[in-house]
Coordinates of C-alpha atoms and ligand atoms in Angstrom, one line a residue:
M1 CA 57.3 106.1 55.7
S2 CA 56.0 102.7 54.7
T3 CA 56.7 100.3 51.6
A4 CA 53.6 99.1 49.8
I5 CA 53.7 95.5 49.0
L6 CA 51.2 94.8 46.3
S7 CA 50.0 91.3 45.3
A8 CA 47.4 90.1 42.8
L9 CA 46.2 87.1 44.4
P10 CA 45.5 85.9 48.1
E11 CA 47.6 82.8 47.4
E12 CA 50.5 85.2 46.5
Q13 CA 50.1 87.2 49.5
A14 CA 49.5 84.6 52.2
G15 CA 52.9 84.1 53.4
L16 CA 53.6 87.8 53.6
V17 CA 50.6 88.3 55.9
H18 CA 51.5 85.5 57.9
A19 CA 55.1 86.8 58.4
L20 CA 53.6 90.5 59.4
Q21 CA 54.8 91.9 62.8
H22 CA 52.3 94.0 64.6
P23 CA 49.5 93.3 62.1
Q24 CA 46.7 95.8 61.7
R25 CA 43.9 95.3 59.2
I26 CA 42.1 98.4 57.8
T27 CA 39.3 98.4 55.2
R28 CA 39.3 101.1 52.7
A29 CA 37.4 101.0 49.2
G30 CA 36.1 97.6 49.9
R31 CA 39.5 96.4 50.2
S32 CA 41.7 94.8 53.3
F33 CA 45.3 96.6 53.9
W34 CA 47.5 95.1 56.3
R35 CA 49.8 97.6 58.1
G36 CA 52.8 96.2 59.9
E37 CA 56.5 95.3 60.1
L38 CA 58.4 92.8 57.9
H39 CA 62.2 92.5 58.5
G40 CA 62.1 95.6 60.6
R41 CA 60.6 97.9 57.6
S42 CA 57.2 99.5 58.0
V43 CA 54.8 98.0 55.1
V44 CA 51.5 98.0 54.0
L45 CA 50.4 94.8 52.2
A46 CA 47.6 94.8 49.8
L47 CA 45.8 93.0 46.9
S48 CA 45.7 94.7 43.8
G49 CA 42.6 92.8 42.6
I50 CA 42.5 91.6 38.9
G51 CA 42.7 93.9 36.1
K52 CA 43.9 97.4 35.5
V53 CA 41.1 99.3 37.1
A54 CA 41.1 97.3 40.3
A55 CA 44.7 97.7 40.6
A56 CA 44.6 101.5 39.9
T57 CA 42.1 102.0 42.9
T58 CA 44.4 99.9 45.2
A59 CA 47.3 101.9 44.2
T60 CA 45.6 105.3 44.5
A61 CA 44.3 104.1 48.1
L62 CA 47.9 103.2 48.9
I63 CA 49.2 106.6 48.2
E64 CA 46.3 108.7 49.2
H65 CA 45.3 107.1 52.3
F66 CA 48.3 105.4 53.6
G67 CA 51.0 107.8 52.1
V68 CA 53.4 105.1 51.2
A69 CA 56.6 105.9 50.1
R70 CA 57.1 103.4 47.3
I71 CA 55.2 100.7 45.6
V72 CA 56.4 97.1 44.8
F73 CA 54.4 94.7 43.0
T74 CA 55.3 90.9 43.2
G75 CA 53.2 88.5 41.3
V76 CA 52.9 86.2 38.5
A77 CA 52.7 86.7 34.5
G78 CA 52.8 84.6 31.4
G79 CA 56.0 84.3 29.7
L80 CA 56.3 86.0 26.2
G81 CA 59.9 86.4 25.6
D82 CA 61.7 83.0 23.9
A83 CA 64.1 82.6 26.7
V84 CA 61.6 83.4 29.6
R85 CA 60.6 80.0 30.9
V86 CA 58.0 79.1 33.9
G87 CA 59.7 79.5 37.3
D88 CA 61.8 82.4 36.0
V89 CA 61.3 85.7 37.3
V90 CA 60.9 89.2 35.2
V91 CA 61.8 92.5 36.8
A92 CA 60.2 95.2 35.0
Q93 CA 62.2 98.0 33.4
T94 CA 59.2 99.3 31.6
Y95 CA 55.5 98.7 31.3
L96 CA 53.1 99.0 28.5
Q97 CA 49.3 98.6 28.3
H98 CA 48.8 96.3 25.4
D99 CA 45.0 96.7 25.2
M100 CA 45.3 100.7 24.8
D101 CA 44.5 101.5 21.4
A102 CA 43.0 104.9 20.6
S103 CA 44.3 104.7 16.9
P104 CA 43.9 106.6 14.6
L105 CA 43.6 109.5 17.0
F106 CA 46.8 108.2 18.7
P107 CA 49.5 105.7 17.7
R108 CA 48.6 102.2 18.9
W109 CA 49.4 101.7 22.7
E110 CA 50.3 105.3 23.0
L111 CA 48.5 106.6 26.4
P112 CA 46.5 109.8 25.5
G113 CA 47.6 112.8 27.3
Y114 CA 51.1 111.1 28.2
A115 CA 52.5 111.2 24.9
R116 CA 54.1 107.8 25.5
S117 CA 53.5 104.3 25.3
L118 CA 56.2 103.2 27.7
L119 CA 56.0 103.8 31.5
E120 CA 59.4 103.5 33.2
C121 CA 59.8 101.9 36.5
D122 CA 62.2 103.5 39.2
A123 CA 65.8 102.6 38.3
N124 CA 67.1 102.3 41.9
L125 CA 64.3 100.2 43.2
S126 CA 64.2 98.0 40.2
A127 CA 67.9 97.4 40.5
L128 CA 67.5 96.2 44.2
L129 CA 64.6 94.3 43.1
L130 CA 66.6 92.5 40.3
I131 CA 69.1 91.5 42.8
A132 CA 66.6 90.2 45.2
A133 CA 65.1 88.2 42.3
R134 CA 68.3 86.8 41.3
D135 CA 69.0 85.5 44.8
C136 CA 65.6 84.0 44.5
V137 CA 65.9 82.1 41.5
S138 CA 69.4 80.6 42.2
S139 CA 68.5 79.4 45.6
D140 CA 65.1 77.9 44.3
S141 CA 66.6 76.4 41.1
G142 CA 65.3 72.7 40.7
Q143 CA 62.8 73.1 43.8
S144 CA 59.6 74.3 41.8
G145 CA 59.2 72.0 39.2
S146 CA 60.3 68.5 38.0
S147 CA 62.9 70.3 35.8
S148 CA 66.4 70.8 37.2
V149 CA 67.0 73.5 34.5
P150 CA 68.6 76.6 36.5
R151 CA 66.1 79.5 36.7
S152 CA 66.8 82.9 35.6
A153 CA 65.8 86.6 36.5
H154 CA 65.3 88.8 33.5
K155 CA 64.7 92.8 33.2
G156 CA 62.8 94.2 30.5
L157 CA 59.3 95.2 29.0
I158 CA 56.1 93.8 30.6
A159 CA 52.7 94.3 29.0
S160 CA 49.5 94.7 30.9
G161 CA 46.0 94.4 29.7
D162 CA 42.4 93.1 30.7
R163 CA 42.8 89.7 29.3
F164 CA 44.2 86.3 30.6
V165 CA 46.3 85.4 27.6
S166 CA 45.7 81.8 27.0
S167 CA 46.6 80.7 23.2
A168 CA 49.8 80.4 21.4
H169 CA 48.0 82.4 18.6
E170 CA 47.3 85.4 20.7
S171 CA 50.6 85.5 22.7
L172 CA 52.5 85.4 19.5
S173 CA 50.5 87.9 17.8
L174 CA 51.0 90.2 20.7
R175 CA 54.7 89.4 20.9
D176 CA 55.0 90.0 17.1
A177 CA 53.1 93.2 16.8
L178 CA 54.9 94.8 19.7
R179 CA 58.2 93.7 18.0
A180 CA 57.3 95.1 14.7
A181 CA 57.1 98.5 16.7
G182 CA 60.3 98.0 18.3
H183 CA 59.1 96.7 21.6
E184 CA 60.7 93.4 23.0
V185 CA 58.3 92.0 25.4
L186 CA 59.1 89.5 28.0
A187 CA 55.8 88.8 29.9
V188 CA 52.1 89.7 30.1
E189 CA 49.8 90.1 33.2
M190 CA 46.8 92.3 34.0
E191 CA 47.8 95.0 36.4
G192 CA 51.2 96.3 36.5
A193 CA 51.1 99.1 33.8
A194 CA 47.8 100.5 35.6
V195 CA 49.8 100.7 38.9
A196 CA 52.8 102.2 36.9
Q197 CA 50.7 104.8 35.7
V198 CA 49.1 105.7 39.0
C199 CA 52.8 106.0 40.5
R200 CA 53.8 108.2 37.5
D201 CA 51.0 110.5 38.1
Y202 CA 51.9 110.8 42.0
D203 CA 55.8 110.7 41.4
I204 CA 56.0 107.7 43.6
P205 CA 58.7 105.1 43.0
F206 CA 57.3 101.7 41.6
A207 CA 58.9 98.5 40.9
A208 CA 57.5 95.0 40.0
A209 CA 58.8 91.6 39.9
R210 CA 56.8 88.9 38.2
T211 CA 57.4 85.0 38.5
I212 CA 56.4 83.1 35.2
S213 CA 53.6 81.0 36.0
D214 CA 52.9 79.8 32.5
R215 CA 53.8 80.6 28.9
A216 CA 50.3 82.3 28.0
D217 CA 49.7 79.7 25.5
D218 CA 47.1 76.8 25.4
T219 CA 48.0 75.0 28.6
A220 CA 48.2 78.5 30.4
H221 CA 44.9 77.9 32.1
V222 CA 46.2 74.7 33.7
D223 CA 49.8 75.9 34.4
F224 CA 48.5 79.1 36.1
P225 CA 46.5 77.7 38.9
Q226 CA 49.0 74.9 39.7
F227 CA 51.9 77.3 39.9
I228 CA 49.8 79.8 42.2
Q229 CA 49.3 76.9 44.7
T230 CA 52.7 75.6 44.7
V231 CA 55.3 78.1 44.1
A232 CA 53.9 81.8 44.1
S233 CA 53.8 82.5 47.8
R234 CA 57.3 81.2 48.6
Y235 CA 58.7 83.3 45.6
A236 CA 56.9 86.4 46.9
E237 CA 58.3 85.9 50.5
H238 CA 62.0 85.4 49.3
I239 CA 61.9 88.4 47.1
V240 CA 60.2 90.9 49.4
G241 CA 62.4 89.8 52.2
K242 CA 65.6 90.2 50.3
L243 CA 64.4 93.7 49.0
L244 CA 63.3 95.0 52.3
Q245 CA 66.6 94.1 53.9
S246 CA 68.3 96.1 51.3
L247 CA 66.3 99.3 51.4
Ligands
LIG301 N1 49.1 86.1 34.8 C1 49.7 84.9 34.7 N2 49.6 84.6 33.5 C2 48.9 85.4 32.7 C3 48.4 85.2 31.3 N3 48.8 84.0 30.6 N4 47.8 86.2 30.7 C4 47.5 87.4 31.6 N5 48.1 87.4 32.7 C5 48.5 86.4 33.4

């Protein structure tokens, strides 16, 4: 059975498609899926699309049509945790949908019908992904920017929602509101929690690694595209390569 590798943006996926052996392109649900082999493993590469609904459709097609055994997401995110800097990688332990709010019927962030706010990632797959992410940041330190500060790999909570967070005011209020409810959030992006929910529904292992492209602040709209062009694809290739070799 295959491992699905999900990327959010074409720039993040480009290197993986280029490295694919015996590539076969299949169109489904208006999307391109690439079947083939990477590092001797059977894989399906796909773009999640941007936002929770697009990502949920892609994840469902990967499971229903391609019968994948597991889904791994590599992409970028905005850093929210104090110690989470541009160029670091965050491996998700749990996910939360920060724009889910059915209060007062349900507590803020709780997923109606699931009796929970947090969606767990697969512990074994995430542990392997963290090892791959650590390997990537230690070998890439100093290359992906002007700073020679060593990069770090973190694990913890990532929040997803249908918003590009691009002001210090918004990122601080999101972080503080979650903190007040006992959730220490490390990063924010727009798809992962939707994929985590689909994988939970189908009982499929899910793990995600997000490289920090910006600090979700007033310069996020400048930092994000620059990072996507220069670093994202290299990180995705390194992390996915290491992970596949360890499966
Ligand atoms: N992905 C990368 N940076 C992000 C941000 N600032 N907000 C939401 N998703 C992101």
